[in-house]
Amino acid sequence: MKSLKTLIFGSTFALGLLFSTTVLADSVYTVKAGDTLSSISLEFFGSNNNIEQIAKDNNIKNMNMIFPGQELTIKTDEKTETPVEASAVSSEPVQEENTYVAPQQETQAAVSSAPATTSNAKEWIAQKESGGDYNATNGYHIGRYQLDPSYLNGDYSPANQERVADQYVASRYGSWENAQAFWMNNGWY
């Protein structure tokens, strides 16, 4: 009987470890339009006393310049219960992503004649460029895909931004996947 209790207790304990574990609560936060290091510090710590630590942990040189889509690691000392699914454990390496760099002047590039498709790459670029916000600006470029205003011809509607972004990517890169690959290598598309 003691053996059966040990087996049941041990099995329950092992399942508990598999599906839930206590970890330090370091979080990855994706910057949204309008965020500042002060507002992020306030959200995570309840005060803006941790601005310098967030900047240091994320190698931010200018604490006044963070960009929508930028991912920040927020280190806290709190412990939290984090569910861990069996499928989340993987031995594949994680690719590190570039941080946002403001778009530069356009250059000619060889492109294929394949039409652009709506894909995860398109959404990935939208999140990196503007946090998905159709009203985002960086001082010059406009909208969800941070397009040159001259491409939009004064029509900043979401429908026109989608149409123009598809045309731009098709003519310059041939596909959203190619545009994403370019962005990952250069920090802009």
Short mmCIF file of C-alpha atoms in Angstrom, two decimals:
data_model
loop_
_atom_site.label_atom_id
_atom_site.label_comp_id
_atom_site.label_asym_id
_atom_site.label_seq_id
_atom_site.Cartn_x
_atom_site.Cartn_y
_atom_site.Cartn_z
CA MET A 1 0.00 0.00 0.00
CA LYS A 2 2.86 2.40 0.85
CA SER A 3 4.37 1.65 -2.57
CA LEU A 4 1.11 2.56 -4.33
CA LYS A 5 0.88 5.88 -2.42
CA THR A 6 4.49 6.67 -3.34
CA LEU A 7 3.81 5.86 -6.99
CA ILE A 8 0.68 8.05 -7.11
CA PHE A 9 2.36 10.92 -5.25
CA GLY A 10 5.48 10.70 -7.44
CA SER A 11 3.42 10.62 -10.66
CA THR A 12 1.31 13.60 -9.55
CA PHE A 13 4.45 15.53 -8.59
CA ALA A 14 6.11 14.78 -11.95
CA LEU A 15 3.01 15.89 -13.89
CA GLY A 16 2.93 19.07 -11.83
CA LEU A 17 6.52 19.80 -12.80
CA LEU A 18 5.78 19.09 -16.46
CA PHE A 19 2.82 21.45 -16.70
CA SER A 20 3.74 24.24 -14.28
CA THR A 21 6.99 25.55 -12.99
CA THR A 22 8.10 28.48 -10.87
CA VAL A 23 10.40 30.84 -12.74
CA LEU A 24 11.74 34.34 -12.36
CA ALA A 25 9.28 36.66 -14.05
CA ASP A 26 11.46 38.15 -16.77
CA SER A 27 9.04 39.26 -19.45
CA VAL A 28 9.39 40.15 -23.10
CA TYR A 29 7.38 43.30 -23.77
CA THR A 30 6.60 44.50 -27.30
CA VAL A 31 6.57 48.30 -27.47
CA LYS A 32 3.28 49.79 -28.66
CA ALA A 33 2.73 53.21 -30.25
CA GLY A 34 2.80 55.85 -27.50
CA ASP A 35 4.84 53.80 -25.03
CA THR A 36 7.77 55.32 -23.15
CA LEU A 37 10.27 53.68 -20.83
CA SER A 38 8.54 55.58 -18.03
CA SER A 39 5.10 54.12 -18.87
CA ILE A 40 6.59 50.62 -19.22
CA SER A 41 8.37 50.96 -15.86
CA LEU A 42 5.12 52.15 -14.30
CA GLU A 43 3.24 49.15 -15.75
CA PHE A 44 5.73 46.55 -14.51
CA PHE A 45 7.02 48.09 -11.29
CA GLY A 46 4.35 50.57 -10.20
CA SER A 47 6.74 53.53 -10.52
CA ASN A 48 9.09 55.04 -13.07
CA ASN A 49 12.16 54.32 -10.90
CA ASN A 50 13.32 51.48 -13.17
CA ILE A 51 13.75 53.39 -16.45
CA GLU A 52 17.55 53.26 -16.36
CA GLN A 53 17.55 49.53 -15.52
CA ILE A 54 15.20 48.73 -18.44
CA ALA A 55 17.41 50.78 -20.77
CA LYS A 56 20.57 49.06 -19.48
CA ASP A 57 19.06 45.54 -19.73
CA ASN A 58 18.07 46.20 -23.37
CA ASN A 59 21.19 48.13 -24.49
CA ILE A 60 19.15 51.29 -25.19
CA LYS A 61 21.55 54.19 -25.68
CA ASN A 62 18.92 56.97 -25.91
CA MET A 63 16.19 56.44 -23.30
CA ASN A 64 13.88 58.77 -25.24
CA MET A 65 13.89 56.59 -28.37
CA ILE A 66 12.00 53.33 -28.39
CA PHE A 67 9.95 52.16 -31.35
CA PRO A 68 6.68 50.29 -31.88
CA GLY A 69 7.40 46.60 -32.38
CA GLN A 70 10.68 46.73 -30.43
CA GLU A 71 10.91 43.87 -27.95
CA LEU A 72 12.21 44.68 -24.46
CA THR A 73 13.21 42.24 -21.74
CA ILE A 74 11.80 43.36 -18.42
CA LYS A 75 13.67 41.79 -15.51
CA THR A 76 11.84 41.56 -12.19
CA ASP A 77 12.63 39.71 -8.97
CA GLU A 78 9.05 38.42 -8.59
CA LYS A 79 8.37 34.73 -8.92
CA THR A 80 5.38 33.64 -10.93
CA GLU A 81 3.67 30.41 -11.87
CA THR A 82 4.16 29.90 -15.59
CA PRO A 83 2.39 27.10 -17.43
CA VAL A 84 4.74 24.98 -19.49
CA GLU A 85 3.25 22.77 -22.17
CA ALA A 86 5.05 19.65 -23.26
CA SER A 87 5.13 20.97 -26.85
CA ALA A 88 6.84 24.19 -25.68
CA VAL A 89 10.03 22.30 -24.85
CA SER A 90 12.21 22.35 -27.95
CA SER A 91 15.83 21.80 -28.79
CA GLU A 92 15.71 24.09 -31.82
CA PRO A 93 17.85 27.24 -31.60
CA VAL A 94 16.10 30.58 -31.27
CA GLN A 95 17.00 33.20 -33.85
CA GLU A 96 17.80 36.61 -32.44
CA GLU A 97 16.02 39.48 -34.18
CA ASN A 98 17.37 42.89 -35.13
CA THR A 99 16.11 45.98 -33.33
CA TYR A 100 14.18 48.64 -35.26
CA VAL A 101 16.18 50.98 -37.46
CA ALA A 102 14.41 53.86 -39.18
CA PRO A 103 13.74 53.20 -42.89
CA GLN A 104 16.40 54.56 -45.22
CA GLN A 105 16.28 55.97 -48.73
CA GLU A 106 14.97 53.45 -51.25
CA THR A 107 17.43 51.68 -53.57
CA GLN A 108 16.78 49.55 -56.66
CA ALA A 109 16.54 45.85 -55.94
CA ALA A 110 16.03 42.84 -58.15
CA VAL A 111 12.57 41.37 -57.60
CA SER A 112 10.74 38.36 -58.91
CA SER A 113 7.46 38.71 -60.75
CA ALA A 114 5.57 36.59 -58.18
CA PRO A 115 2.54 38.37 -56.68
CA ALA A 116 2.62 39.40 -53.02
CA THR A 117 0.53 37.25 -50.72
CA THR A 118 -1.08 37.99 -47.39
CA SER A 119 0.95 36.04 -44.87
CA ASN A 120 2.44 35.88 -41.42
CA ALA A 121 5.39 37.82 -42.85
CA LYS A 122 3.09 40.75 -43.63
CA GLU A 123 1.75 40.84 -40.08
CA TRP A 124 5.29 40.42 -38.70
CA ILE A 125 6.43 43.50 -40.65
CA ALA A 126 3.36 45.49 -39.55
CA GLN A 127 4.13 44.69 -35.91
CA LYS A 128 7.81 45.63 -36.29
CA GLU A 129 7.07 48.86 -38.17
CA SER A 130 4.15 50.27 -36.19
CA GLY A 131 2.86 47.78 -33.65
CA GLY A 132 0.04 47.20 -36.16
CA ASP A 133 -1.26 50.78 -35.81
CA TYR A 134 -2.69 52.39 -38.98
CA ASN A 135 -2.20 55.84 -37.39
CA ALA A 136 1.47 55.42 -36.41
CA THR A 137 4.07 57.90 -37.64
CA ASN A 138 7.79 58.16 -37.05
CA GLY A 139 8.06 61.80 -38.04
CA TYR A 140 7.94 61.10 -41.77
CA HIS A 141 6.69 57.61 -42.66
CA ILE A 142 3.03 56.85 -42.09
CA GLY A 143 0.75 54.03 -41.01
CA ARG A 144 0.78 50.33 -40.28
CA TYR A 145 3.61 49.63 -42.77
CA GLN A 146 5.44 52.97 -42.30
CA LEU A 147 5.06 53.95 -45.95
CA ASP A 148 6.37 57.08 -47.64
CA PRO A 149 3.47 59.60 -47.68
CA SER A 150 3.95 60.12 -51.43
CA TYR A 151 3.02 56.46 -52.03
CA LEU A 152 -0.33 56.99 -50.28
CA ASN A 153 -1.26 60.15 -52.27
CA GLY A 154 -3.00 61.71 -49.25
CA ASP A 155 -5.28 58.70 -48.67
CA TYR A 156 -4.23 57.28 -45.29
CA SER A 157 -7.21 54.92 -44.95
CA PRO A 158 -6.48 51.36 -43.80
CA ALA A 159 -7.73 49.96 -47.13
CA ASN A 160 -5.34 52.18 -49.12
CA GLN A 161 -2.44 51.39 -46.77
CA GLU A 162 -3.03 47.65 -47.32
CA ARG A 163 -3.28 48.05 -51.11
CA VAL A 164 -0.21 50.29 -51.39
CA ALA A 165 1.85 48.08 -49.05
CA ASP A 166 1.00 45.01 -51.17
CA GLN A 167 1.99 46.88 -54.36
CA TYR A 168 5.21 48.17 -52.83
CA VAL A 169 6.29 44.76 -51.56
CA ALA A 170 5.34 43.01 -54.83
CA SER A 171 7.33 45.47 -56.92
CA ARG A 172 10.37 45.67 -54.65
CA TYR A 173 10.67 42.18 -53.09
CA GLY A 174 8.23 39.91 -54.92
CA SER A 175 6.70 38.58 -51.67
CA TRP A 176 6.15 39.46 -48.05
CA GLU A 177 8.47 36.62 -47.08
CA ASN A 178 11.31 38.20 -49.11
CA ALA A 179 10.53 41.59 -47.53
CA GLN A 180 10.68 40.01 -44.07
CA ALA A 181 14.04 38.39 -44.86
CA PHE A 182 15.36 41.78 -46.02
CA TRP A 183 14.00 43.44 -42.85
CA MET A 184 15.67 40.85 -40.64
CA ASN A 185 19.03 41.53 -42.30
CA ASN A 186 18.74 45.34 -42.47
CA GLY A 187 16.24 46.48 -39.84
CA TRP A 188 13.94 48.04 -42.47
CA TYR A 189 12.22 47.03 -45.70
#
